[in-house]
mmCIF file with all atom_site columns, C-alpha atoms in Angstrom:
data_model
loop_
_atom_site.group_PDB
_atom_site.id
_atom_site.type_symbol
_atom_site.label_atom_id
_atom_site.label_alt_id
_atom_site.label_comp_id
_atom_site.label_asym_id
_atom_site.label_entity_id
_atom_site.label_seq_id
_atom_site.pdbx_PDB_ins_code
_atom_site.Cartn_x
_atom_site.Cartn_y
_atom_site.Cartn_z
_atom_site.occupancy
_atom_site.B_iso_or_equiv
_atom_site.pdbx_formal_charge
_atom_site.auth_seq_id
_atom_site.auth_comp_id
_atom_site.auth_asym_id
_atom_site.auth_atom_id
_atom_site.pdbx_PDB_model_num
ATOM 1   C CA . UNK N 1 1   ? 109.928 106.410 94.523  1.00 0.00 ? 189 UNK N CA 1
ATOM 2   C CA . UNK N 1 2   ? 106.633 105.336 96.083  1.00 0.00 ? 190 UNK N CA 1
ATOM 3   C CA . UNK N 1 3   ? 105.515 101.714 96.319  1.00 0.00 ? 191 UNK N CA 1
ATOM 4   C CA . UNK N 1 4   ? 102.967 100.353 93.855  1.00 0.00 ? 192 UNK N CA 1
ATOM 5   C CA . UNK N 1 5   ? 100.139 98.359  95.461  1.00 0.00 ? 193 UNK N CA 1
ATOM 6   C CA . UNK N 1 6   ? 97.624  96.543  93.251  1.00 0.00 ? 194 UNK N CA 1
ATOM 7   C CA . UNK N 1 7   ? 94.400  95.792  95.115  1.00 0.00 ? 195 UNK N CA 1
ATOM 8   C CA . UNK N 1 8   ? 91.991  92.929  94.604  1.00 0.00 ? 196 UNK N CA 1
ATOM 9   C CA . UNK N 1 9   ? 92.038  91.603  91.066  1.00 0.00 ? 197 UNK N CA 1
ATOM 10  C CA . UNK N 1 10  ? 93.800  94.690  89.665  1.00 0.00 ? 198 UNK N CA 1
ATOM 11  C CA . UNK N 1 11  ? 97.011  92.827  88.790  1.00 0.00 ? 199 UNK N CA 1
ATOM 12  C CA . UNK N 1 12  ? 95.143  90.004  87.038  1.00 0.00 ? 200 UNK N CA 1
ATOM 13  C CA . UNK N 1 13  ? 92.840  92.480  85.290  1.00 0.00 ? 201 UNK N CA 1
ATOM 14  C CA . UNK N 1 14  ? 95.735  94.677  84.149  1.00 0.00 ? 202 UNK N CA 1
ATOM 15  C CA . UNK N 1 15  ? 97.643  91.639  82.865  1.00 0.00 ? 203 UNK N CA 1
ATOM 16  C CA . UNK N 1 16  ? 94.640  90.595  80.757  1.00 0.00 ? 204 UNK N CA 1
ATOM 17  C CA . UNK N 1 17  ? 94.464  93.911  78.871  1.00 0.00 ? 205 UNK N CA 1
ATOM 18  C CA . UNK N 1 18  ? 95.996  94.373  75.391  1.00 0.00 ? 206 UNK N CA 1
ATOM 19  C CA . UNK N 1 19  ? 99.763  94.952  75.420  1.00 0.00 ? 207 UNK N CA 1
ATOM 20  C CA . UNK N 1 20  ? 99.548  98.567  74.218  1.00 0.00 ? 208 UNK N CA 1
ATOM 21  C CA . UNK N 1 21  ? 97.033  99.381  76.955  1.00 0.00 ? 209 UNK N CA 1
ATOM 22  C CA . UNK N 1 22  ? 99.254  97.709  79.555  1.00 0.00 ? 210 UNK N CA 1
ATOM 23  C CA . UNK N 1 23  ? 102.177 99.832  78.345  1.00 0.00 ? 211 UNK N CA 1
ATOM 24  C CA . UNK N 1 24  ? 100.193 103.059 78.678  1.00 0.00 ? 212 UNK N CA 1
ATOM 25  C CA . UNK N 1 25  ? 98.825  102.190 82.119  1.00 0.00 ? 213 UNK N CA 1
ATOM 26  C CA . UNK N 1 26  ? 102.225 100.961 83.300  1.00 0.00 ? 214 UNK N CA 1
ATOM 27  C CA . UNK N 1 27  ? 103.880 104.206 82.229  1.00 0.00 ? 215 UNK N CA 1
ATOM 28  C CA . UNK N 1 28  ? 101.123 106.268 83.879  1.00 0.00 ? 216 UNK N CA 1
ATOM 29  C CA . UNK N 1 29  ? 101.595 104.338 87.137  1.00 0.00 ? 217 UNK N CA 1
ATOM 30  C CA . UNK N 1 30  ? 105.371 104.746 86.946  1.00 0.00 ? 218 UNK N CA 1
ATOM 31  C CA . UNK N 1 31  ? 104.905 108.497 86.602  1.00 0.00 ? 219 UNK N CA 1
ATOM 32  C CA . UNK N 1 32  ? 102.489 108.514 89.549  1.00 0.00 ? 220 UNK N CA 1
ATOM 33  C CA . UNK N 1 33  ? 105.077 106.697 91.667  1.00 0.00 ? 221 UNK N CA 1
ATOM 34  C CA . UNK N 1 34  ? 107.497 109.522 90.856  1.00 0.00 ? 222 UNK N CA 1
ATOM 35  C CA . UNK N 1 35  ? 104.959 112.190 91.791  1.00 0.00 ? 223 UNK N CA 1
ATOM 36  C CA . UNK N 1 36  ? 104.157 113.079 88.168  1.00 0.00 ? 224 UNK N CA 1
ATOM 37  C CA . UNK N 1 37  ? 100.988 112.805 86.081  1.00 0.00 ? 225 UNK N CA 1
ATOM 38  C CA . UNK N 1 38  ? 100.474 111.123 82.695  1.00 0.00 ? 226 UNK N CA 1
ATOM 39  C CA . UNK N 1 39  ? 98.875  113.260 79.977  1.00 0.00 ? 227 UNK N CA 1
ATOM 40  C CA . UNK N 1 40  ? 95.878  110.879 79.903  1.00 0.00 ? 228 UNK N CA 1
ATOM 41  C CA . UNK N 1 41  ? 95.367  110.945 83.700  1.00 0.00 ? 229 UNK N CA 1
ATOM 42  C CA . UNK N 1 42  ? 92.480  112.997 85.049  1.00 0.00 ? 230 UNK N CA 1
ATOM 43  C CA . UNK N 1 43  ? 90.550  113.163 88.328  1.00 0.00 ? 231 UNK N CA 1
ATOM 44  C CA . UNK N 1 44  ? 87.758  110.616 88.684  1.00 0.00 ? 232 UNK N CA 1
ATOM 45  C CA . UNK N 1 45  ? 85.241  112.478 90.807  1.00 0.00 ? 233 UNK N CA 1
ATOM 46  C CA . UNK N 1 46  ? 82.544  109.783 90.978  1.00 0.00 ? 234 UNK N CA 1
ATOM 47  C CA . UNK N 1 47  ? 84.433  107.850 93.685  1.00 0.00 ? 235 UNK N CA 1
ATOM 48  C CA . UNK N 1 48  ? 85.574  110.589 96.022  1.00 0.00 ? 236 UNK N CA 1
ATOM 49  C CA . UNK N 1 49  ? 88.619  112.787 96.076  1.00 0.00 ? 237 UNK N CA 1
ATOM 50  C CA . UNK N 1 50  ? 92.066  111.638 95.133  1.00 0.00 ? 238 UNK N CA 1
ATOM 51  C CA . UNK N 1 51  ? 91.169  108.979 92.557  1.00 0.00 ? 239 UNK N CA 1
ATOM 52  C CA . UNK N 1 52  ? 92.783  109.353 89.152  1.00 0.00 ? 240 UNK N CA 1
ATOM 53  C CA . UNK N 1 53  ? 91.625  107.750 85.922  1.00 0.00 ? 241 UNK N CA 1
ATOM 54  C CA . UNK N 1 54  ? 93.704  106.844 82.873  1.00 0.00 ? 242 UNK N CA 1
ATOM 55  C CA . UNK N 1 55  ? 91.706  106.097 79.731  1.00 0.00 ? 243 UNK N CA 1
ATOM 56  C CA . UNK N 1 56  ? 93.136  104.313 76.702  1.00 0.00 ? 244 UNK N CA 1
ATOM 57  C CA . UNK N 1 57  ? 91.459  103.190 73.475  1.00 0.00 ? 245 UNK N CA 1
ATOM 58  C CA . UNK N 1 58  ? 92.606  100.128 71.560  1.00 0.00 ? 246 UNK N CA 1
ATOM 59  C CA . UNK N 1 59  ? 90.983  98.431  68.591  1.00 0.00 ? 247 UNK N CA 1
ATOM 60  C CA . UNK N 1 60  ? 87.703  100.300 69.091  1.00 0.00 ? 248 UNK N CA 1
ATOM 61  C CA . UNK N 1 61  ? 87.482  99.437  72.794  1.00 0.00 ? 249 UNK N CA 1
ATOM 62  C CA . UNK N 1 62  ? 88.003  101.703 75.797  1.00 0.00 ? 250 UNK N CA 1
ATOM 63  C CA . UNK N 1 63  ? 89.969  100.692 78.880  1.00 0.00 ? 251 UNK N CA 1
ATOM 64  C CA . UNK N 1 64  ? 90.362  102.405 82.230  1.00 0.00 ? 252 UNK N CA 1
ATOM 65  C CA . UNK N 1 65  ? 92.773  102.213 85.131  1.00 0.00 ? 253 UNK N CA 1
ATOM 66  C CA . UNK N 1 66  ? 91.835  103.848 88.425  1.00 0.00 ? 254 UNK N CA 1
ATOM 67  C CA . UNK N 1 67  ? 94.435  104.653 91.047  1.00 0.00 ? 255 UNK N CA 1
ATOM 68  C CA . UNK N 1 68  ? 95.139  106.930 93.956  1.00 0.00 ? 256 UNK N CA 1
ATOM 69  C CA . UNK N 1 69  ? 98.436  108.601 94.762  1.00 0.00 ? 257 UNK N CA 1
ATOM 70  C CA . UNK N 1 70  ? 97.019  110.705 97.609  1.00 0.00 ? 258 UNK N CA 1
ATOM 71  C CA . UNK N 1 71  ? 98.196  108.359 100.350 1.00 0.00 ? 259 UNK N CA 1
ATOM 72  C CA . UNK N 1 72  ? 101.749 108.597 101.705 1.00 0.00 ? 260 UNK N CA 1
ATOM 73  C CA . UNK N 1 73  ? 104.526 106.495 100.169 1.00 0.00 ? 261 UNK N CA 1
ATOM 74  C CA . UNK N 1 74  ? 102.370 104.402 97.809  1.00 0.00 ? 262 UNK N CA 1
ATOM 75  C CA . UNK N 1 75  ? 100.314 104.475 94.648  1.00 0.00 ? 263 UNK N CA 1
ATOM 76  C CA . UNK N 1 76  ? 97.303  102.176 94.901  1.00 0.00 ? 264 UNK N CA 1
ATOM 77  C CA . UNK N 1 77  ? 95.809  100.644 91.751  1.00 0.00 ? 265 UNK N CA 1
ATOM 78  C CA . UNK N 1 78  ? 92.123  100.338 92.568  1.00 0.00 ? 266 UNK N CA 1
ATOM 79  C CA . UNK N 1 79  ? 90.603  98.925  89.379  1.00 0.00 ? 267 UNK N CA 1
ATOM 80  C CA . UNK N 1 80  ? 91.483  98.136  85.742  1.00 0.00 ? 268 UNK N CA 1
ATOM 81  C CA . UNK N 1 81  ? 88.745  97.268  83.284  1.00 0.00 ? 269 UNK N CA 1
ATOM 82  C CA . UNK N 1 82  ? 87.292  97.497  79.811  1.00 0.00 ? 270 UNK N CA 1
ATOM 83  C CA . UNK N 1 83  ? 84.603  100.146 79.659  1.00 0.00 ? 271 UNK N CA 1
ATOM 84  C CA . UNK N 1 84  ? 81.306  98.527  78.705  1.00 0.00 ? 272 UNK N CA 1
ATOM 85  C CA . UNK N 1 85  ? 78.798  101.185 79.773  1.00 0.00 ? 273 UNK N CA 1
ATOM 86  C CA . UNK N 1 86  ? 75.695  101.450 77.688  1.00 0.00 ? 274 UNK N CA 1
ATOM 87  C CA . UNK N 1 87  ? 75.097  104.987 78.925  1.00 0.00 ? 275 UNK N CA 1
ATOM 88  C CA . UNK N 1 88  ? 77.755  106.948 77.068  1.00 0.00 ? 276 UNK N CA 1
ATOM 89  C CA . UNK N 1 89  ? 80.818  107.988 79.066  1.00 0.00 ? 277 UNK N CA 1
ATOM 90  C CA . UNK N 1 90  ? 79.332  107.139 82.458  1.00 0.00 ? 278 UNK N CA 1
ATOM 91  C CA . UNK N 1 91  ? 81.126  104.539 84.528  1.00 0.00 ? 279 UNK N CA 1
ATOM 92  C CA . UNK N 1 92  ? 78.826  101.676 85.551  1.00 0.00 ? 280 UNK N CA 1
ATOM 93  C CA . UNK N 1 93  ? 77.639  101.927 89.162  1.00 0.00 ? 281 UNK N CA 1
ATOM 94  C CA . UNK N 1 94  ? 79.129  98.506  89.998  1.00 0.00 ? 282 UNK N CA 1
ATOM 95  C CA . UNK N 1 95  ? 82.585  99.715  88.970  1.00 0.00 ? 283 UNK N CA 1
ATOM 96  C CA . UNK N 1 96  ? 82.213  102.938 90.972  1.00 0.00 ? 284 UNK N CA 1
ATOM 97  C CA . UNK N 1 97  ? 81.178  100.934 94.044  1.00 0.00 ? 285 UNK N CA 1
ATOM 98  C CA . UNK N 1 98  ? 84.208  98.663  93.663  1.00 0.00 ? 286 UNK N CA 1
ATOM 99  C CA . UNK N 1 99  ? 86.532  101.666 93.328  1.00 0.00 ? 287 UNK N CA 1
ATOM 100 C CA . UNK N 1 100 ? 85.026  103.244 96.459  1.00 0.00 ? 288 UNK N CA 1
ATOM 101 C CA . UNK N 1 101 ? 85.393  99.974  98.386  1.00 0.00 ? 289 UNK N CA 1
ATOM 102 C CA . UNK N 1 102 ? 89.022  99.550  97.342  1.00 0.00 ? 290 UNK N CA 1
ATOM 103 C CA . UNK N 1 103 ? 89.805  103.197 98.112  1.00 0.00 ? 291 UNK N CA 1
ATOM 104 C CA . UNK N 1 104 ? 88.618  102.675 101.700 1.00 0.00 ? 292 UNK N CA 1
ATOM 105 C CA . UNK N 1 105 ? 90.704  99.512  101.908 1.00 0.00 ? 293 UNK N CA 1
ATOM 106 C CA . UNK N 1 106 ? 93.729  101.390 100.525 1.00 0.00 ? 294 UNK N CA 1
ATOM 107 C CA . UNK N 1 107 ? 93.323  104.083 103.175 1.00 0.00 ? 295 UNK N CA 1
ATOM 108 C CA . UNK N 1 108 ? 93.240  101.422 105.908 1.00 0.00 ? 296 UNK N CA 1
ATOM 109 C CA . UNK N 1 109 ? 96.219  99.580  104.378 1.00 0.00 ? 297 UNK N CA 1
ATOM 110 C CA . UNK N 1 110 ? 98.207  102.795 104.210 1.00 0.00 ? 298 UNK N CA 1
ATOM 111 C CA . UNK N 1 111 ? 97.629  103.481 107.908 1.00 0.00 ? 299 UNK N CA 1
ATOM 112 C CA . UNK N 1 112 ? 98.282  99.924  109.050 1.00 0.00 ? 300 UNK N CA 1
ATOM 113 C CA . UNK N 1 113 ? 101.111 98.774  106.791 1.00 0.00 ? 301 UNK N CA 1
ATOM 114 C CA . UNK N 1 114 ? 102.752 101.394 104.604 1.00 0.00 ? 302 UNK N CA 1
ATOM 115 C CA . UNK N 1 115 ? 103.083 104.091 107.256 1.00 0.00 ? 303 UNK N CA 1
ATOM 116 C CA . UNK N 1 116 ? 104.826 101.595 109.577 1.00 0.00 ? 304 UNK N CA 1
ATOM 117 C CA . UNK N 1 117 ? 107.049 100.036 106.910 1.00 0.00 ? 305 UNK N CA 1
ATOM 118 C CA . UNK N 1 118 ? 108.353 103.220 105.337 1.00 0.00 ? 306 UNK N CA 1
ATOM 119 C CA . UNK N 1 119 ? 110.060 105.987 107.294 1.00 0.00 ? 307 UNK N CA 1
ATOM 120 C CA . UNK N 1 120 ? 108.497 109.407 106.844 1.00 0.00 ? 308 UNK N CA 1
ATOM 121 C CA . UNK N 1 121 ? 110.217 111.636 104.307 1.00 0.00 ? 309 UNK N CA 1
ATOM 122 C CA . UNK N 1 122 ? 111.683 114.697 105.942 1.00 0.00 ? 310 UNK N CA 1
#
């Protein structure tokens, strides 16, 4: 099973979401760690390749978790948030920029830490 790395405020943000949303996102991340994909997970193309998005509705509100499983030996949670866009389904530019920033940081972390800490699978 791959490691789960929560970047920035992702842990705090995930913990603040409603319990049912946390359960859905937690299960989706568990599946990603096992190399599987949750039914609600889909590619998030606005932030570059390899980012997945899980969307969950609760009490009339929409929540999103963004992660990448493209890097070796780890699933990186990049951002968890309540969707508040006023422009339909579009993700606010600030959130996309944060996801892009954390994706770059995850790539660097994977090269510097994870690849050295975990032996390559043969």
